[in-house]
PDB file of C-alpha atoms in Angstrom:
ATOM      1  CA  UNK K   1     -84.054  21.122  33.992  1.00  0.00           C
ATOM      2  CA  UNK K   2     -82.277  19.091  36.786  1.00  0.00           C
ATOM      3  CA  UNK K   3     -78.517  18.252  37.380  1.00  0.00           C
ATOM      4  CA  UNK K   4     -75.166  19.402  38.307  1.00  0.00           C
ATOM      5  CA  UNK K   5     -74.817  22.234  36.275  1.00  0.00           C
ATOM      6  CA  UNK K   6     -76.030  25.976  36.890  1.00  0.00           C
ATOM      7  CA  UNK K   7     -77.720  27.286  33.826  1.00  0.00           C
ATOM      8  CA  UNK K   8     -78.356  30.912  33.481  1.00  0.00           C
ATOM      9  CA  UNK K   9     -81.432  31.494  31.145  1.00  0.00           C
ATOM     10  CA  UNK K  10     -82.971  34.930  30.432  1.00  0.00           C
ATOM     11  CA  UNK K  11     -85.825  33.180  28.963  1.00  0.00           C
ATOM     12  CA  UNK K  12     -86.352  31.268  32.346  1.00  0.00           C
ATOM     13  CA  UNK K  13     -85.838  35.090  34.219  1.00  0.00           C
ATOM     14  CA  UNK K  14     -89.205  36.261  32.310  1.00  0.00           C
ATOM     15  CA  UNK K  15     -91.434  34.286  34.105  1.00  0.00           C
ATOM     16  CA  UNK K  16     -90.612  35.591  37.083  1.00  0.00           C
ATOM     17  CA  UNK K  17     -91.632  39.613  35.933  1.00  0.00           C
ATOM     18  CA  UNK K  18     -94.511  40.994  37.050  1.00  0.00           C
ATOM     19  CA  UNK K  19     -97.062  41.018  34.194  1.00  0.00           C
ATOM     20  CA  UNK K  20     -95.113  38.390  32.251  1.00  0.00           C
ATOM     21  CA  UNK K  21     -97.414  36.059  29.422  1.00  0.00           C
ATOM     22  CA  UNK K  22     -95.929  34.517  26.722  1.00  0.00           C
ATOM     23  CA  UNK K  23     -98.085  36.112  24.420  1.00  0.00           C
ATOM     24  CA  UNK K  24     -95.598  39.042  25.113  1.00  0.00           C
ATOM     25  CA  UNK K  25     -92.892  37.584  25.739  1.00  0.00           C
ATOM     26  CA  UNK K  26     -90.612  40.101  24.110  1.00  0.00           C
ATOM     27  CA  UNK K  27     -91.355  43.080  25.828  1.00  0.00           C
ATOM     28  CA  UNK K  28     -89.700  41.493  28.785  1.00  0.00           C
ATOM     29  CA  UNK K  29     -86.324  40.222  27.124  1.00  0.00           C
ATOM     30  CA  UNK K  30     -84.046  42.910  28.031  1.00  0.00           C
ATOM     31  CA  UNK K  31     -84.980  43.737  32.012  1.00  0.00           C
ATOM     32  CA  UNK K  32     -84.898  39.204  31.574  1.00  0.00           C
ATOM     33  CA  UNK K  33     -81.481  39.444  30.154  1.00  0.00           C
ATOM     34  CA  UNK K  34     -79.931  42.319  32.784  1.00  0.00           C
ATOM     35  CA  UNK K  35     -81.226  40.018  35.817  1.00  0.00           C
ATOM     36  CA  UNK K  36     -79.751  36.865  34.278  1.00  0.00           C
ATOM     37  CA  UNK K  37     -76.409  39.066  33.662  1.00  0.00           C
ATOM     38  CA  UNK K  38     -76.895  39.819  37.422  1.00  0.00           C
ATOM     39  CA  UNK K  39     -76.717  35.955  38.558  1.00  0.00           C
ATOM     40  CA  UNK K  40     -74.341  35.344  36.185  1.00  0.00           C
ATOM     41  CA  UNK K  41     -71.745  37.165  37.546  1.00  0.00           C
ATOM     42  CA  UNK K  42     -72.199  35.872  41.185  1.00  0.00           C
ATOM     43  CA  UNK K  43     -72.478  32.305  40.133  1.00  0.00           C
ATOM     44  CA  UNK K  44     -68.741  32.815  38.221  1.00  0.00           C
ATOM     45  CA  UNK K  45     -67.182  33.146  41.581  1.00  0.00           C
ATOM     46  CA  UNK K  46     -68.844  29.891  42.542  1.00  0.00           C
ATOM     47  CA  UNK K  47     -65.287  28.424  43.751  1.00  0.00           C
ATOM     48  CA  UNK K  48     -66.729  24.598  42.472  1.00  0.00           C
ATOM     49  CA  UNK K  49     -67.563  25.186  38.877  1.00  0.00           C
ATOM     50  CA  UNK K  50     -65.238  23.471  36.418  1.00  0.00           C
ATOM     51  CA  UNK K  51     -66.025  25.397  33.464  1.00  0.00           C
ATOM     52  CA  UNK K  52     -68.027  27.870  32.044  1.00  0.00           C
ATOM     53  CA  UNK K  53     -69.814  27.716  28.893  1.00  0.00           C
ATOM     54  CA  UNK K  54     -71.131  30.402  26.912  1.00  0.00           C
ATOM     55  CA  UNK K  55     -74.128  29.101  24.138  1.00  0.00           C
ATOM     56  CA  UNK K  56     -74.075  30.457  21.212  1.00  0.00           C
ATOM     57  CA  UNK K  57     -77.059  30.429  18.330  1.00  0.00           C
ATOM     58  CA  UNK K  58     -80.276  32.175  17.317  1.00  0.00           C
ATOM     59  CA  UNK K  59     -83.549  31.840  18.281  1.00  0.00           C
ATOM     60  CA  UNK K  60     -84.842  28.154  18.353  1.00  0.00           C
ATOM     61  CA  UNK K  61     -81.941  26.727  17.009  1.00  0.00           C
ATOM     62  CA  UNK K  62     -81.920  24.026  19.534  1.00  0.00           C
ATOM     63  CA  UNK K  63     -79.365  25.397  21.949  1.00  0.00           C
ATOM     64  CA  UNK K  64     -81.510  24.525  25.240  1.00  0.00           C
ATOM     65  CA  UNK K  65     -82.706  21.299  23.986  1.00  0.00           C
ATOM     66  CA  UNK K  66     -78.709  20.910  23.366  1.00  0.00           C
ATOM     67  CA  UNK K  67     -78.186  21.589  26.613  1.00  0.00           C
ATOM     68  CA  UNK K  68     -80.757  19.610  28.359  1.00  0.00           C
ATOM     69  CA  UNK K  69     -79.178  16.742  26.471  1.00  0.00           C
ATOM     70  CA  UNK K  70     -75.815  16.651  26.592  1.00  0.00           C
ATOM     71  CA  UNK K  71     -74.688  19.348  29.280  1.00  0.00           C
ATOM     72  CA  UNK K  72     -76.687  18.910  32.700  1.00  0.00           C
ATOM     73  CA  UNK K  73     -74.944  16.303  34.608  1.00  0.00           C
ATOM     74  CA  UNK K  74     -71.290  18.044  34.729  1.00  0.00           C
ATOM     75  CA  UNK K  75     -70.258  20.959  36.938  1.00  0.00           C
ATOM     76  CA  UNK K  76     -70.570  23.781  34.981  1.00  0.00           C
ATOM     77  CA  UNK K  77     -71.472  26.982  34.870  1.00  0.00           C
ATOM     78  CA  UNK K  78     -73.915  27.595  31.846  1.00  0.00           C
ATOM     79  CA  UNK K  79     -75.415  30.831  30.401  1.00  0.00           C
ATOM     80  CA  UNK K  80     -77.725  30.310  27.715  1.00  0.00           C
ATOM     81  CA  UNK K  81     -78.331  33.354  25.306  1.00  0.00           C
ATOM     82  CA  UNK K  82     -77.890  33.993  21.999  1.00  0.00           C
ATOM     83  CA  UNK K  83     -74.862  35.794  22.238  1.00  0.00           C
ATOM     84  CA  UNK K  84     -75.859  38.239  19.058  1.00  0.00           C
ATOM     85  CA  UNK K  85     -74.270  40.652  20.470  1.00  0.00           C
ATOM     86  CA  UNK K  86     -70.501  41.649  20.614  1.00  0.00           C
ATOM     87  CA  UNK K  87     -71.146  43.977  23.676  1.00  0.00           C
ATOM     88  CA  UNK K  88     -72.721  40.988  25.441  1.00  0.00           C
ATOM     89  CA  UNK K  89     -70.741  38.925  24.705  1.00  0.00           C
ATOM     90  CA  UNK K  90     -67.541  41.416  25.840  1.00  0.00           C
ATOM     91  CA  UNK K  91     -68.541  42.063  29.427  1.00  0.00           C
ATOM     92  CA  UNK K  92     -69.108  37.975  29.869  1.00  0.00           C
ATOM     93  CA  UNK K  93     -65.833  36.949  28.573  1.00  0.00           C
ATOM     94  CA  UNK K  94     -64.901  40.014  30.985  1.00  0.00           C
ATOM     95  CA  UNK K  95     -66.200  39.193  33.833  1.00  0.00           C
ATOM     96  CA  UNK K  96     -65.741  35.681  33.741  1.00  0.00           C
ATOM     97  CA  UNK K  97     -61.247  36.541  32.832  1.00  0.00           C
ATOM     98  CA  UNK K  98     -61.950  39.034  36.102  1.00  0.00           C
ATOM     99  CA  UNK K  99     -63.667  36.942  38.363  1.00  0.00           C
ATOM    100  CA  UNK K 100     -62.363  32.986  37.646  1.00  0.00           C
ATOM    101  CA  UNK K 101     -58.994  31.823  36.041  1.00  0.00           C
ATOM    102  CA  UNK K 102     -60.881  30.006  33.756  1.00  0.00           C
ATOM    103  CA  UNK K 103     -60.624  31.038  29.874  1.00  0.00           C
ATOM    104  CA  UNK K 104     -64.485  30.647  28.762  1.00  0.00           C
ATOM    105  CA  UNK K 105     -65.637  27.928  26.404  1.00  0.00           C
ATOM    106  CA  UNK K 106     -68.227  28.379  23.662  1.00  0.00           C
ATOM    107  CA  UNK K 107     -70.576  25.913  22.416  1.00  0.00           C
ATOM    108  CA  UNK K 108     -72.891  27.058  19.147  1.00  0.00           C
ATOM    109  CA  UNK K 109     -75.737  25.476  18.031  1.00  0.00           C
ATOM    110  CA  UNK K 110     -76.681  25.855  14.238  1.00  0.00           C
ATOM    111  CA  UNK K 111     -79.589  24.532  12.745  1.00  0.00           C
ATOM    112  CA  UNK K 112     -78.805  23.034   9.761  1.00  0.00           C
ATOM    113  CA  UNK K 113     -82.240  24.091   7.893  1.00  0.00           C
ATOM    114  CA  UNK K 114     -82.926  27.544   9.000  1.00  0.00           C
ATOM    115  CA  UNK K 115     -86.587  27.177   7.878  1.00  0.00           C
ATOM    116  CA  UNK K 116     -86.917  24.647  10.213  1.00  0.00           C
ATOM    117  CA  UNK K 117     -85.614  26.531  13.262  1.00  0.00           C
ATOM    118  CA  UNK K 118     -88.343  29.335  11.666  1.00  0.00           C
ATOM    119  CA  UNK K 119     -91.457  27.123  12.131  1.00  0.00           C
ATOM    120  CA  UNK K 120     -89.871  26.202  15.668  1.00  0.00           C
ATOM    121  CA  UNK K 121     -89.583  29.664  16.421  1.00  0.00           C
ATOM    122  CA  UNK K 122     -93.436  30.814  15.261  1.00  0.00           C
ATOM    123  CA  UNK K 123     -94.734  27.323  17.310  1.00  0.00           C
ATOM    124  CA  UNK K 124     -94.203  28.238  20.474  1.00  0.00           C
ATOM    125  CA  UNK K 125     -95.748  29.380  23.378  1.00  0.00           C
ATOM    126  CA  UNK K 126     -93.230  32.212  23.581  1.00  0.00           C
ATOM    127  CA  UNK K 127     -94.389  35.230  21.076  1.00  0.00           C
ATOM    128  CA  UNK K 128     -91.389  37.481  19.435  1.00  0.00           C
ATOM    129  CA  UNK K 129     -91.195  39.722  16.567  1.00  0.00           C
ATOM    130  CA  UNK K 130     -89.908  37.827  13.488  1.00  0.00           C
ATOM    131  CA  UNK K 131     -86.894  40.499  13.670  1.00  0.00           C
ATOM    132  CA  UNK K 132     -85.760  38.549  16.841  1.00  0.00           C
ATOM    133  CA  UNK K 133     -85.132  35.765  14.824  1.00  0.00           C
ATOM    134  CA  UNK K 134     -83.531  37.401  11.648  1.00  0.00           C
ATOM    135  CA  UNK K 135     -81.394  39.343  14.002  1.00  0.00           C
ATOM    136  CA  UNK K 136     -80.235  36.459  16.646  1.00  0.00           C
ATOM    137  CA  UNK K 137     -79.520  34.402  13.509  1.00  0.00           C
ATOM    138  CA  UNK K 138     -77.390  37.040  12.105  1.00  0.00           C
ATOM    139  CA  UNK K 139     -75.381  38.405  15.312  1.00  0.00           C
ATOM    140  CA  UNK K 140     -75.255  35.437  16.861  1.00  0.00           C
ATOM    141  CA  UNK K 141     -72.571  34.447  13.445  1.00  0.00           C
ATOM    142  CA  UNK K 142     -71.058  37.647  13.374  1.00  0.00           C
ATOM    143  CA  UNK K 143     -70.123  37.474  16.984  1.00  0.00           C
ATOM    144  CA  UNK K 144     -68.906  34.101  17.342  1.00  0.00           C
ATOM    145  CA  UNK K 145     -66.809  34.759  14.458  1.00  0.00           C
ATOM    146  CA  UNK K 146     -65.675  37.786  16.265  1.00  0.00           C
ATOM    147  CA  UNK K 147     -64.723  35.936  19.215  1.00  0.00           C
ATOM    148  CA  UNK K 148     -62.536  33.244  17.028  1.00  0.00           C
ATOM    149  CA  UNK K 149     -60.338  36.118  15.750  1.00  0.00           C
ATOM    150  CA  UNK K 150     -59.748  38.213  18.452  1.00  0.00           C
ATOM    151  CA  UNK K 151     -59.757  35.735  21.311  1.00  0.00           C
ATOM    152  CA  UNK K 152     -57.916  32.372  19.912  1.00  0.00           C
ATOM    153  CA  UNK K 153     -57.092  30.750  22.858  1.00  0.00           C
ATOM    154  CA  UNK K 154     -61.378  30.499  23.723  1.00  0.00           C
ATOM    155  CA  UNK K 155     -62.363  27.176  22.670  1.00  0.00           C
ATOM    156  CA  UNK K 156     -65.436  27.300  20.300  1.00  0.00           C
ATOM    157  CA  UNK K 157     -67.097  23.479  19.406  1.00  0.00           C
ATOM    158  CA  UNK K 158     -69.959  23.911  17.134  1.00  0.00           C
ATOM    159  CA  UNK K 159     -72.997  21.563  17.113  1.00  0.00           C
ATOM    160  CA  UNK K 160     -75.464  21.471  14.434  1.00  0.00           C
ATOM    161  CA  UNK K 161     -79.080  20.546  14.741  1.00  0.00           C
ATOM    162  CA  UNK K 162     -81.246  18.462  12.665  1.00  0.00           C
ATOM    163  CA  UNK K 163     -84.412  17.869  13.027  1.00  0.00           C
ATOM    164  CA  UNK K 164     -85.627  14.136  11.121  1.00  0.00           C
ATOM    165  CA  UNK K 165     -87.656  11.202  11.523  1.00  0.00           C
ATOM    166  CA  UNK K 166     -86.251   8.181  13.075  1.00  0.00           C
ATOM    167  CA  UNK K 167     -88.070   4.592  13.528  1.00  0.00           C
ATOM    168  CA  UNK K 168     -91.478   6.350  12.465  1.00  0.00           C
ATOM    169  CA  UNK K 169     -90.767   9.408  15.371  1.00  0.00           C
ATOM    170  CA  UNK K 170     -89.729  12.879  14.334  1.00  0.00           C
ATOM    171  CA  UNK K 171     -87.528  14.211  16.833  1.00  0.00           C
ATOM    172  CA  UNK K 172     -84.113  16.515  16.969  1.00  0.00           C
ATOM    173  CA  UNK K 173     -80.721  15.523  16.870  1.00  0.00           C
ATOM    174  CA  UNK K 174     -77.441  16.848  16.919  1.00  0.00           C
ATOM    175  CA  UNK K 175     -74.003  16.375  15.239  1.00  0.00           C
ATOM    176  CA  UNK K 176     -70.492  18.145  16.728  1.00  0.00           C
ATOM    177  CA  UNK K 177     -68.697  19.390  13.873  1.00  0.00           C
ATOM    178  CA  UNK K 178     -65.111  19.595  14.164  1.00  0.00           C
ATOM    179  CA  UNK K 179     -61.897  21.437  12.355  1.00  0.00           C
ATOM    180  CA  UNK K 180     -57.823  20.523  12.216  1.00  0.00           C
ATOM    181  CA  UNK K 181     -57.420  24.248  13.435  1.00  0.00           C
ATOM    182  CA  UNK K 182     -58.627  27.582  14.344  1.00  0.00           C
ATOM    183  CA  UNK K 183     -58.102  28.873  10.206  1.00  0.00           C
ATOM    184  CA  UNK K 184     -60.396  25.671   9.325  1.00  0.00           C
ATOM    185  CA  UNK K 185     -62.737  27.186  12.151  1.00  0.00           C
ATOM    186  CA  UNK K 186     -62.681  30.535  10.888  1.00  0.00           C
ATOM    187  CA  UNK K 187     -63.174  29.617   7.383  1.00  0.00           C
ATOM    188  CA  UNK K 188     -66.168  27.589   8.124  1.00  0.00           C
ATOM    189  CA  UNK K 189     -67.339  30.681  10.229  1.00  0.00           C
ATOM    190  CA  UNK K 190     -66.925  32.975   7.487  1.00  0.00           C
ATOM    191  CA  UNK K 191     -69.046  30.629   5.399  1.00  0.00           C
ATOM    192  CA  UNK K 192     -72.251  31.102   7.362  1.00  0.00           C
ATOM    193  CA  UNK K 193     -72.376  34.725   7.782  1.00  0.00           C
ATOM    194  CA  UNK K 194     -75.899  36.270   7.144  1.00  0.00           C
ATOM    195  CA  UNK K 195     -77.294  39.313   6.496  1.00  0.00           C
ATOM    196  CA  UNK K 196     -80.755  40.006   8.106  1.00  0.00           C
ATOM    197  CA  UNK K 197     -82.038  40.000   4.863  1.00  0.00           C
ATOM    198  CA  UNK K 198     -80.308  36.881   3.340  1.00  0.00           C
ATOM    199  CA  UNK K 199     -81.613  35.237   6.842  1.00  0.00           C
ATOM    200  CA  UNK K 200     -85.247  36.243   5.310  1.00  0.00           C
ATOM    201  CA  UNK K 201     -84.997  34.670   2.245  1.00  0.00           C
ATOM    202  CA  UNK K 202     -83.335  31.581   3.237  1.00  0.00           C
ATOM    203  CA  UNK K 203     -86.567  30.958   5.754  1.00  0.00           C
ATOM    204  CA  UNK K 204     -89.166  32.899   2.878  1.00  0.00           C
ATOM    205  CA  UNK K 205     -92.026  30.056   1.932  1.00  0.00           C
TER     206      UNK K 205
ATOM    207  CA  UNK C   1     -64.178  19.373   8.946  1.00  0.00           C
ATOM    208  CA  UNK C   2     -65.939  16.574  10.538  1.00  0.00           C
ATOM    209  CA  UNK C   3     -69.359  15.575  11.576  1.00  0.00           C
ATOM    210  CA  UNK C   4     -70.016  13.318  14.270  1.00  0.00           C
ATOM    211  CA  UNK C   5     -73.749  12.213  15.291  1.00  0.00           C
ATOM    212  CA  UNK C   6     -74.032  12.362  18.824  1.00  0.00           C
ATOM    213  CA  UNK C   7     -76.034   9.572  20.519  1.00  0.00           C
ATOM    214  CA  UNK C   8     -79.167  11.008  21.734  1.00  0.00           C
ATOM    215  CA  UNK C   9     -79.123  10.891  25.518  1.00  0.00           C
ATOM    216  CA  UNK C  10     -82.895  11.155  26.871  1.00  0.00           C
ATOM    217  CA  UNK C  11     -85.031   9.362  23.743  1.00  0.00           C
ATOM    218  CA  UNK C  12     -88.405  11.333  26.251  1.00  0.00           C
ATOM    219  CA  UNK C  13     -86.410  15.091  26.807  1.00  0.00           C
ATOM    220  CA  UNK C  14     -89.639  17.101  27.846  1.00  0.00           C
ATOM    221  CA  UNK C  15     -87.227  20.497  25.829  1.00  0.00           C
ATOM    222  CA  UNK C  16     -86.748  18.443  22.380  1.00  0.00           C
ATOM    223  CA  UNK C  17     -90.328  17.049  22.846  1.00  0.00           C
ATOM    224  CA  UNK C  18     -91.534  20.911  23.146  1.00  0.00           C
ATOM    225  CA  UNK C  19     -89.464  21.733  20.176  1.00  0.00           C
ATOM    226  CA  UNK C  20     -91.040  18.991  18.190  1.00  0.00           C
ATOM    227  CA  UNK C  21     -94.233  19.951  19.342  1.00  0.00           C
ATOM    228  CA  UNK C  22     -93.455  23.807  18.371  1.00  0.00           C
ATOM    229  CA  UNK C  23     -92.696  22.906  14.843  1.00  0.00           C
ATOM    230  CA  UNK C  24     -95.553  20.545  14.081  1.00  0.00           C
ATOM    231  CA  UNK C  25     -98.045  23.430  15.367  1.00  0.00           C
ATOM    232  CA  UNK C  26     -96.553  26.098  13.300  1.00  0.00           C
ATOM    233  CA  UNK C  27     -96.690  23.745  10.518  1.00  0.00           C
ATOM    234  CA  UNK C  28    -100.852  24.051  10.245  1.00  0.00           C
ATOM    235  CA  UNK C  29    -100.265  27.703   9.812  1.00  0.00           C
ATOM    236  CA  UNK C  30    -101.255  29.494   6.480  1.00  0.00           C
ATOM    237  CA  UNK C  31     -99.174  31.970   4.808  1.00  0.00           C
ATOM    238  CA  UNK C  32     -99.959  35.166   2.977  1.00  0.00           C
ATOM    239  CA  UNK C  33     -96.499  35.635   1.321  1.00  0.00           C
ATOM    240  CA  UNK C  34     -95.566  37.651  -1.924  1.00  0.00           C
ATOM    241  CA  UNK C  35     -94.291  36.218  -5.216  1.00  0.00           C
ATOM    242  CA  UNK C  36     -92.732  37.651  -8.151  1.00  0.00           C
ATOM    243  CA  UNK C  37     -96.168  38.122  -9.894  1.00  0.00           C
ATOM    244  CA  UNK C  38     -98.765  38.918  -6.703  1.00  0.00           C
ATOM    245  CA  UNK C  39     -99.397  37.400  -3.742  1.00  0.00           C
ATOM    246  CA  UNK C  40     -99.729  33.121  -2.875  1.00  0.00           C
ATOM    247  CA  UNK C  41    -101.732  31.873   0.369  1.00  0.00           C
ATOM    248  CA  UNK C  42     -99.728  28.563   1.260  1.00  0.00           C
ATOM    249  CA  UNK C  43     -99.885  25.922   4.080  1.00  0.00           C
ATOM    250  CA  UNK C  44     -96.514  26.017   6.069  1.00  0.00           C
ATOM    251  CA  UNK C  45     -96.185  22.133   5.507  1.00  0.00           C
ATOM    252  CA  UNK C  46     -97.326  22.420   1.626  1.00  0.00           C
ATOM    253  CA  UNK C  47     -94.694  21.816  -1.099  1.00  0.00           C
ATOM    254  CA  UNK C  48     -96.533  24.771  -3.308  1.00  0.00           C
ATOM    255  CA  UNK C  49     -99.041  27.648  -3.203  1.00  0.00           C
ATOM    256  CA  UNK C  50    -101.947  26.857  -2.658  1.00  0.00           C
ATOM    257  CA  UNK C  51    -103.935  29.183  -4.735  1.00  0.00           C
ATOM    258  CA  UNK C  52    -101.672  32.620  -6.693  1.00  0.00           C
ATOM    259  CA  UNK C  53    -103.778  35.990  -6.377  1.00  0.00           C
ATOM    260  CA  UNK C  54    -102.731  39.436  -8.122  1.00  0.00           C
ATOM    261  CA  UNK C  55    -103.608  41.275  -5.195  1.00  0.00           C
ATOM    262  CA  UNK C  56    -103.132  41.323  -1.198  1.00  0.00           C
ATOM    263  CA  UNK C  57    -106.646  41.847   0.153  1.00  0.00           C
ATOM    264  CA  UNK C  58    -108.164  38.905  -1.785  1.00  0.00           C
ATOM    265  CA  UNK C  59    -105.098  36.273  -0.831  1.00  0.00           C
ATOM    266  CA  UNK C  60    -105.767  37.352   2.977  1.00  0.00           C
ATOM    267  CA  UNK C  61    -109.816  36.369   2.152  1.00  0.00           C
ATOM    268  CA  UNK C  62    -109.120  33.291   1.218  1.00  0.00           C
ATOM    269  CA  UNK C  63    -106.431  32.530   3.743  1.00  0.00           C
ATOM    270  CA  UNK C  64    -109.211  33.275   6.009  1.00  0.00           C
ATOM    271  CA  UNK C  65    -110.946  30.695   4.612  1.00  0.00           C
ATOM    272  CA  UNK C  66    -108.483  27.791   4.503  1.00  0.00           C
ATOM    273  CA  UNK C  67    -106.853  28.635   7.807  1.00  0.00           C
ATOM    274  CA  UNK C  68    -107.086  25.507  10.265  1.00  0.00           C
ATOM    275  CA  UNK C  69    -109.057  26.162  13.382  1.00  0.00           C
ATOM    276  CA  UNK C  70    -106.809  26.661  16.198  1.00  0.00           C
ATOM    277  CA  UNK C  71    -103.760  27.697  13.587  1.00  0.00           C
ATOM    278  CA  UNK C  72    -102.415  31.047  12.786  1.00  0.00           C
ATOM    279  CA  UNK C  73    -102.831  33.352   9.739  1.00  0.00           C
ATOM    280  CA  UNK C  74     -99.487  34.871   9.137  1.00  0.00           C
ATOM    281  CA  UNK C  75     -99.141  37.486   6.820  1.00  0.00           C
ATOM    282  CA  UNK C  76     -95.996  38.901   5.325  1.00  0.00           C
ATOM    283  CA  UNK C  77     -94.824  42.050   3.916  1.00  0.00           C
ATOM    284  CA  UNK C  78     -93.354  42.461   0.052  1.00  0.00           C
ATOM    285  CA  UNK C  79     -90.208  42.427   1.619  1.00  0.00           C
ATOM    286  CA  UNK C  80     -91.014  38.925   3.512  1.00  0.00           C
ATOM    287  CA  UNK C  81     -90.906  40.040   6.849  1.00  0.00           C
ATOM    288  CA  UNK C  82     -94.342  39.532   8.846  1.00  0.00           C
ATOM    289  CA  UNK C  83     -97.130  42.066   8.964  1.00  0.00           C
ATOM    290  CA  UNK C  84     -99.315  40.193  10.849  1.00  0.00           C
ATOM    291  CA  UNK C  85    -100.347  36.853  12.778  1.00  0.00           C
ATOM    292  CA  UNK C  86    -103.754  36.221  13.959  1.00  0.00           C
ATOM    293  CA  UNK C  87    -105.504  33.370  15.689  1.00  0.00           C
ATOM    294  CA  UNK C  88    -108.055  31.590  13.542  1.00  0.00           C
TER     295      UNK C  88
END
């Protein structure tokens, strides 16, 4: 992907690990994820950036085609993970309050048919466990709910994905859903919380 | 709460083009998934079961053959998580 903004990837930091197929791709997310948290830091104090954006969504949800869309030609600074993880998502809100004066902005992607996102996520080149999914699916709501209690002033803007035919081509698309206020947030946050196990039979055939 | 459709930017993104390309693959795969009563072998595109079975081992023979060439044979656990996905 080409433009003004940096994107931090740990999917993109697996290809460059000695061994790496895609085959087993898994096996080489978290020493992926702790060299992307690496350039992530040093690219905060890149004195040009305008903002910083944290993604936010589980496993093919759409967040990187989201991002190749609508986010490459400003001057940001981009990491984009899951963010399933409180602890993750903790030392980058750290770091970047430490490092910039910038408060950090979220931007989630949801699909809107988890099924969907499910035949995405078995389709591609890149082979994880089906826990991945259940599990980015899950944390990825818990923490992003997480963040819009404890941190209020972060600005969260959630995008859902849809994937439909138009004129005769199926293809995905996205729509920005948007609240009055943070409680309107919160509720709709609350609203889409799954367990692992609700995750499974929402995508069961 | 509001949605808004955002105007797609790039109608020929090579990343949504992969995605779309992703799901239309996984949608030849074949399914050995449980039911209330057994076990059903189903096409991931299919509206309904292809053929119902009481037990495991023979829904995984005839997955075997129905699979598409150049698909997958996923099969799942009683609990619906995957056991197992194999090349055909």
């Amino acid at each position: 992907m080409e433009g003004k903004a940096i994107i931090i990837n740990p999917d993109d930091y697996k290809q460059r690990l000695l061994g790496y197929t895609p085959e087993h791709a898994e096996k080489f997310h978290i020493p992926a994820a702790k060299l992307a948290d690496a350039d992530f830091r040093k690219a905060i104090k890149h004195k040009d950036i305008e903002d910083v954006i944290l993604i936010c969504g589980g496993t093919a949800s759409g967040k990187t085609e989201y991002v190749s869309e609508y986010l490459l030609d400003k001057r940001i600074l981009i990491y984009d993970g899951t963010l399933s993880s409180q602890e993750g998502a903790l030392a980058k809100i750290r770091n970047i309050k430490r490092y910039t004066d910038k408060m950090p902005i979220v931007h989630a992607v949801f699909p809107d048919d988890l099924s969907r996102a499910f035949l995405a996520f078995l389709g591609r080149d890149r082979k994880f466990s089906d826990d991945y999914f259940y599990k980015t699916h899950s944390g990825c709501r818990r923490t992003l709910l997480w963040i819009a209690q404890e941190y209020p002033t972060i600005s969260i803007e959630i995008f859902e994905s849809s994937y439909r035919e138009k004129n005769g081509q199926e293809s995905l698309y996205f729509k920005k859903i948007s609240f009055v206020n943070n409680v309107g947030l919160v509720d709709y946050l609350l609203s889409i919380q799954y367990t692992e196990e609700e995750i499974i039979k929402k995508v069961a055939l | 709460m509001i949605r808004t459709e955002l105007a797609r930017k790039n109608v020929d993104n090579p990343e949504i083009n992969a995605y779309v390309a992703a799901v239309k693959r996984a949608q030849k795969n074949t399914h050995v998934v449980p039911t209330a009563s057994g076990w059903a072998v189903r096409q991931a595109s299919a509206a309904r079961a292809s053929r119902l079975f009481d037990d495991k081992p023979a829904a995984i023979s005839f997955a075997k053959t129905v699979a598409k060439k150049g698909s997958e044979l996923i099969v799942h656990k009683k609990n619906g998580r995957i056991q197992a996905r194999k090349l055909v």
